[in-house]
Coordinates of C-alpha atoms in Angstrom, one line a residue:
X1 CA 0.0 0.0 0.0
X2 CA 1.1 3.6 -0.7
X3 CA 1.6 6.0 2.2
X4 CA -1.6 7.8 1.5
X5 CA -3.6 4.6 1.4
X6 CA -2.2 3.6 4.8
X7 CA -3.0 7.0 6.2
X8 CA -6.6 6.8 4.9
X9 CA -7.1 3.4 6.3
X10 CA -5.6 4.4 9.7
X11 CA -7.9 7.4 10.0
X12 CA -11.0 5.8 8.5
X13 CA -12.8 5.3 11.9
X14 CA -11.6 8.7 13.2
X15 CA -10.2 7.0 16.3
X16 CA -6.7 5.9 17.0
X17 CA -6.1 3.9 20.2
X18 CA -2.8 4.4 22.0
X19 CA -1.7 1.3 23.9
X20 CA 0.7 2.2 26.6
X21 CA 1.2 -0.7 29.1
X22 CA 3.6 -1.9 31.8
X23 CA 4.3 -5.2 30.1
X24 CA 4.1 -7.1 26.8
X25 CA 1.2 -9.3 28.1
X26 CA -0.8 -6.3 29.2
X27 CA -0.3 -4.5 25.9
X28 CA -1.3 -7.7 24.0
X29 CA -4.4 -8.1 26.1
X30 CA -5.4 -4.5 25.7
X31 CA -4.9 -4.6 21.9
X32 CA -6.9 -7.8 21.6
X33 CA -9.8 -6.1 23.5
X34 CA -9.7 -3.0 21.3
X35 CA -9.7 -5.1 18.1
X36 CA -12.5 -7.3 19.4
X37 CA -14.6 -4.2 19.9
X38 CA -14.2 -3.4 16.2
X39 CA -11.5 -0.8 16.3
X40 CA -9.2 -0.9 13.3
X41 CA -6.3 1.4 14.2
X42 CA -4.1 1.2 17.2
X43 CA -0.5 1.9 18.1
X44 CA 1.8 0.4 20.6
X45 CA 3.8 3.1 22.5
X46 CA 7.5 2.5 22.5
X47 CA 7.4 3.3 26.2
X48 CA 5.9 -0.2 26.7
X49 CA 8.4 -3.0 27.5
X50 CA 9.0 -5.2 24.5
X51 CA 6.9 -2.8 22.4
X52 CA 8.5 -3.8 19.1
X53 CA 7.8 -7.5 19.8
X54 CA 4.2 -6.5 20.5
X55 CA 4.0 -4.6 17.2
X56 CA 5.4 -7.6 15.3
X57 CA 2.9 -10.0 16.9
X58 CA -0.1 -7.8 16.4
X59 CA 0.8 -6.9 12.8
X60 CA 1.2 -10.5 11.9
X61 CA -2.0 -11.6 13.6
X62 CA -4.3 -8.9 12.1
X63 CA -2.8 -8.7 8.6
X64 CA -4.9 -6.3 6.6
X65 CA -7.8 -6.3 8.9
X66 CA -6.4 -3.5 11.1
X67 CA -3.6 -0.9 11.0
X68 CA -1.0 -1.4 13.7
X69 CA 1.4 1.4 14.3
X70 CA 4.1 2.5 16.7
X71 CA 3.8 5.4 19.0
X72 CA 6.2 7.7 20.9
X73 CA 8.8 7.3 18.1
X74 CA 11.3 10.0 19.0
X75 CA 14.1 9.6 16.5
X76 CA 15.2 8.1 13.2
X77 CA 16.8 5.0 14.9
X78 CA 13.5 4.2 16.7
X79 CA 11.6 4.8 13.5
X80 CA 13.7 2.3 11.5
X81 CA 13.3 -0.3 14.3
X82 CA 9.6 0.2 14.4
X83 CA 9.3 -0.2 10.7
X84 CA 11.4 -3.3 10.7
X85 CA 9.1 -4.7 13.4
X86 CA 6.1 -4.2 11.1
X87 CA 4.6 -0.9 12.1
X88 CA 2.3 0.5 9.4
X89 CA 2.6 4.1 10.7
X90 CA 4.5 6.1 13.2
X91 CA 3.3 8.6 15.8
X92 CA 5.3 10.9 18.0
X93 CA 4.7 13.7 20.5
X94 CA 7.2 16.0 18.7
X95 CA 8.3 16.9 15.2
X96 CA 11.6 15.5 14.1
X97 CA 12.7 15.9 10.5
X98 CA 14.9 12.8 10.5
X99 CA 12.1 10.6 11.8
X100 CA 9.8 11.9 9.0
X101 CA 12.5 11.3 6.4
X102 CA 13.3 7.8 7.6
X103 CA 9.7 6.7 7.6
X104 CA 9.0 8.1 4.2
X105 CA 12.1 6.5 2.8
X106 CA 10.4 3.2 3.5
X107 CA 6.9 4.2 2.5
X108 CA 5.5 4.6 6.0
X109 CA 3.3 7.5 7.1
X110 CA 4.2 9.7 10.1
X111 CA 1.9 11.6 12.5
X112 CA 4.3 13.9 14.4
X113 CA 3.2 16.1 17.3
X114 CA 2.8 19.9 17.2
X115 CA 1.4 22.4 19.7
X116 CA 1.3 25.7 17.7
X117 CA 0.2 26.9 14.3
X118 CA 3.8 27.5 13.5
X119 CA 4.8 23.9 14.3
X120 CA 1.8 22.6 12.3
X121 CA 3.0 24.6 9.3
X122 CA 6.5 23.2 9.7
X123 CA 5.2 19.7 10.0
X124 CA 3.3 20.2 6.7
X125 CA 6.5 21.5 5.1
X126 CA 8.3 18.4 6.2
X127 CA 5.6 16.2 4.6
X128 CA 3.8 14.9 7.7
X129 CA 0.9 12.7 6.7
X130 CA -1.2 13.9 9.6
X131 CA -0.3 16.0 12.7
X132 CA -1.0 15.1 16.3
X133 CA -2.1 18.1 18.3
X134 CA -0.1 17.4 21.5
X135 CA -1.1 17.7 24.2
X136 CA -4.7 18.3 23.4
X137 CA -5.3 18.9 27.1
X138 CA -3.6 22.2 26.7
X139 CA -6.1 23.5 24.0
X140 CA -9.8 23.2 23.2
X141 CA -12.0 22.2 20.3
X142 CA -12.5 25.9 19.7
X143 CA -8.8 26.4 19.3
X144 CA -8.6 23.5 16.8
X145 CA -11.6 25.0 14.9
X146 CA -9.7 28.3 14.6
X147 CA -6.5 26.6 13.5
X148 CA -8.4 24.5 11.0
X149 CA -10.0 27.6 9.6
X150 CA -6.6 29.2 8.9
X151 CA -4.9 25.9 7.9
X152 CA -7.7 23.8 6.3
X153 CA -5.0 21.7 4.6
X154 CA -3.7 20.4 7.9
X155 CA -5.0 17.0 9.0
X156 CA -5.1 17.3 12.8
X157 CA -5.4 14.5 15.3
X158 CA -5.8 15.8 18.9
X159 CA -3.8 13.5 21.2
X160 CA -3.5 13.2 25.0
X161 CA -6.5 14.7 26.8
X162 CA -9.3 13.5 24.5
X163 CA -11.9 11.3 26.1
X164 CA -14.6 9.0 24.7
X165 CA -17.1 11.8 25.7
X166 CA -15.3 14.7 24.1
X167 CA -14.0 13.0 20.9
X168 CA -17.2 13.9 18.9
X169 CA -16.6 17.5 19.8
X170 CA -13.1 17.5 18.4
X171 CA -14.3 15.8 15.3
X172 CA -17.0 18.4 14.9
X173 CA -14.4 21.1 15.3
X174 CA -12.4 19.8 12.3
X175 CA -10.1 17.0 13.6
X176 CA -9.6 14.1 11.1
X177 CA -9.3 11.7 14.0
X178 CA -8.7 11.6 17.8
X179 CA -6.0 9.6 19.6
X180 CA -7.0 8.1 22.9
X181 CA -4.9 6.3 25.4
X182 CA -5.9 5.4 29.0
X183 CA -9.1 7.4 28.4
X184 CA -10.2 4.5 26.1
X185 CA -8.3 1.5 27.5
X186 CA -8.7 1.8 31.3
X187 CA -11.0 -0.8 32.9
X188 CA -11.8 -4.4 32.5
X189 CA -12.5 -6.1 29.2
X190 CA -16.3 -5.6 29.2
X191 CA -15.9 -1.9 30.2
X192 CA -13.5 -1.3 27.3
X193 CA -15.6 -3.2 24.8
X194 CA -18.7 -1.1 25.7
X195 CA -16.8 2.2 25.7
X196 CA -15.3 1.5 22.2
X197 CA -18.5 0.3 20.7
X198 CA -20.5 3.3 22.0
X199 CA -17.8 5.7 20.8
X200 CA -17.7 4.2 17.3
X201 CA -21.5 4.5 17.2
X202 CA -21.5 8.1 18.2
X203 CA -18.8 9.0 15.8
X204 CA -20.7 7.4 13.0
X205 CA -23.4 9.9 13.7
X206 CA -21.0 12.9 13.7
X207 CA -20.7 14.6 10.3

């Protein structure tokens, strides 16, 4: 698949789940729950122990049924390792030109983080496939709406601070997707399954 095809598939449901766990087993169990709930895009944060092994396992198991990425990719070396592990896209809390260049060299999309309009423009100049608004807890949907009005060409993904209750507000404000971590994954399996199912239903009703 071309980069733009992967990006479109990754953002199709307008929700990206961020799996950040204390162990490989916990990450695998969380990922399995999210996928069972019908979610088709998730990333394993590289802050998770044995994160690359988890990426490899999940990517092999789901094949083309879901898009498995790597999160918290801070530099070119980590980018190359994540790609080799099977990550279909990379996400990061910051903008790093070498990370973008490395991923694009191998046909993998990158969603770097930005927190100002200037950083968003710089991310566009470097060829970011989408841009994480990080941390979203520092801004509001109204802020994103204003930025989107000035930069309608910027595909923005609010990250860190979005909840299953507020995600539809961010989408309505112009976000192409929202990234949710613990806000989506905390709780037992039944709780997470219901939360994801309800969120996907509400987003399907958001224009």
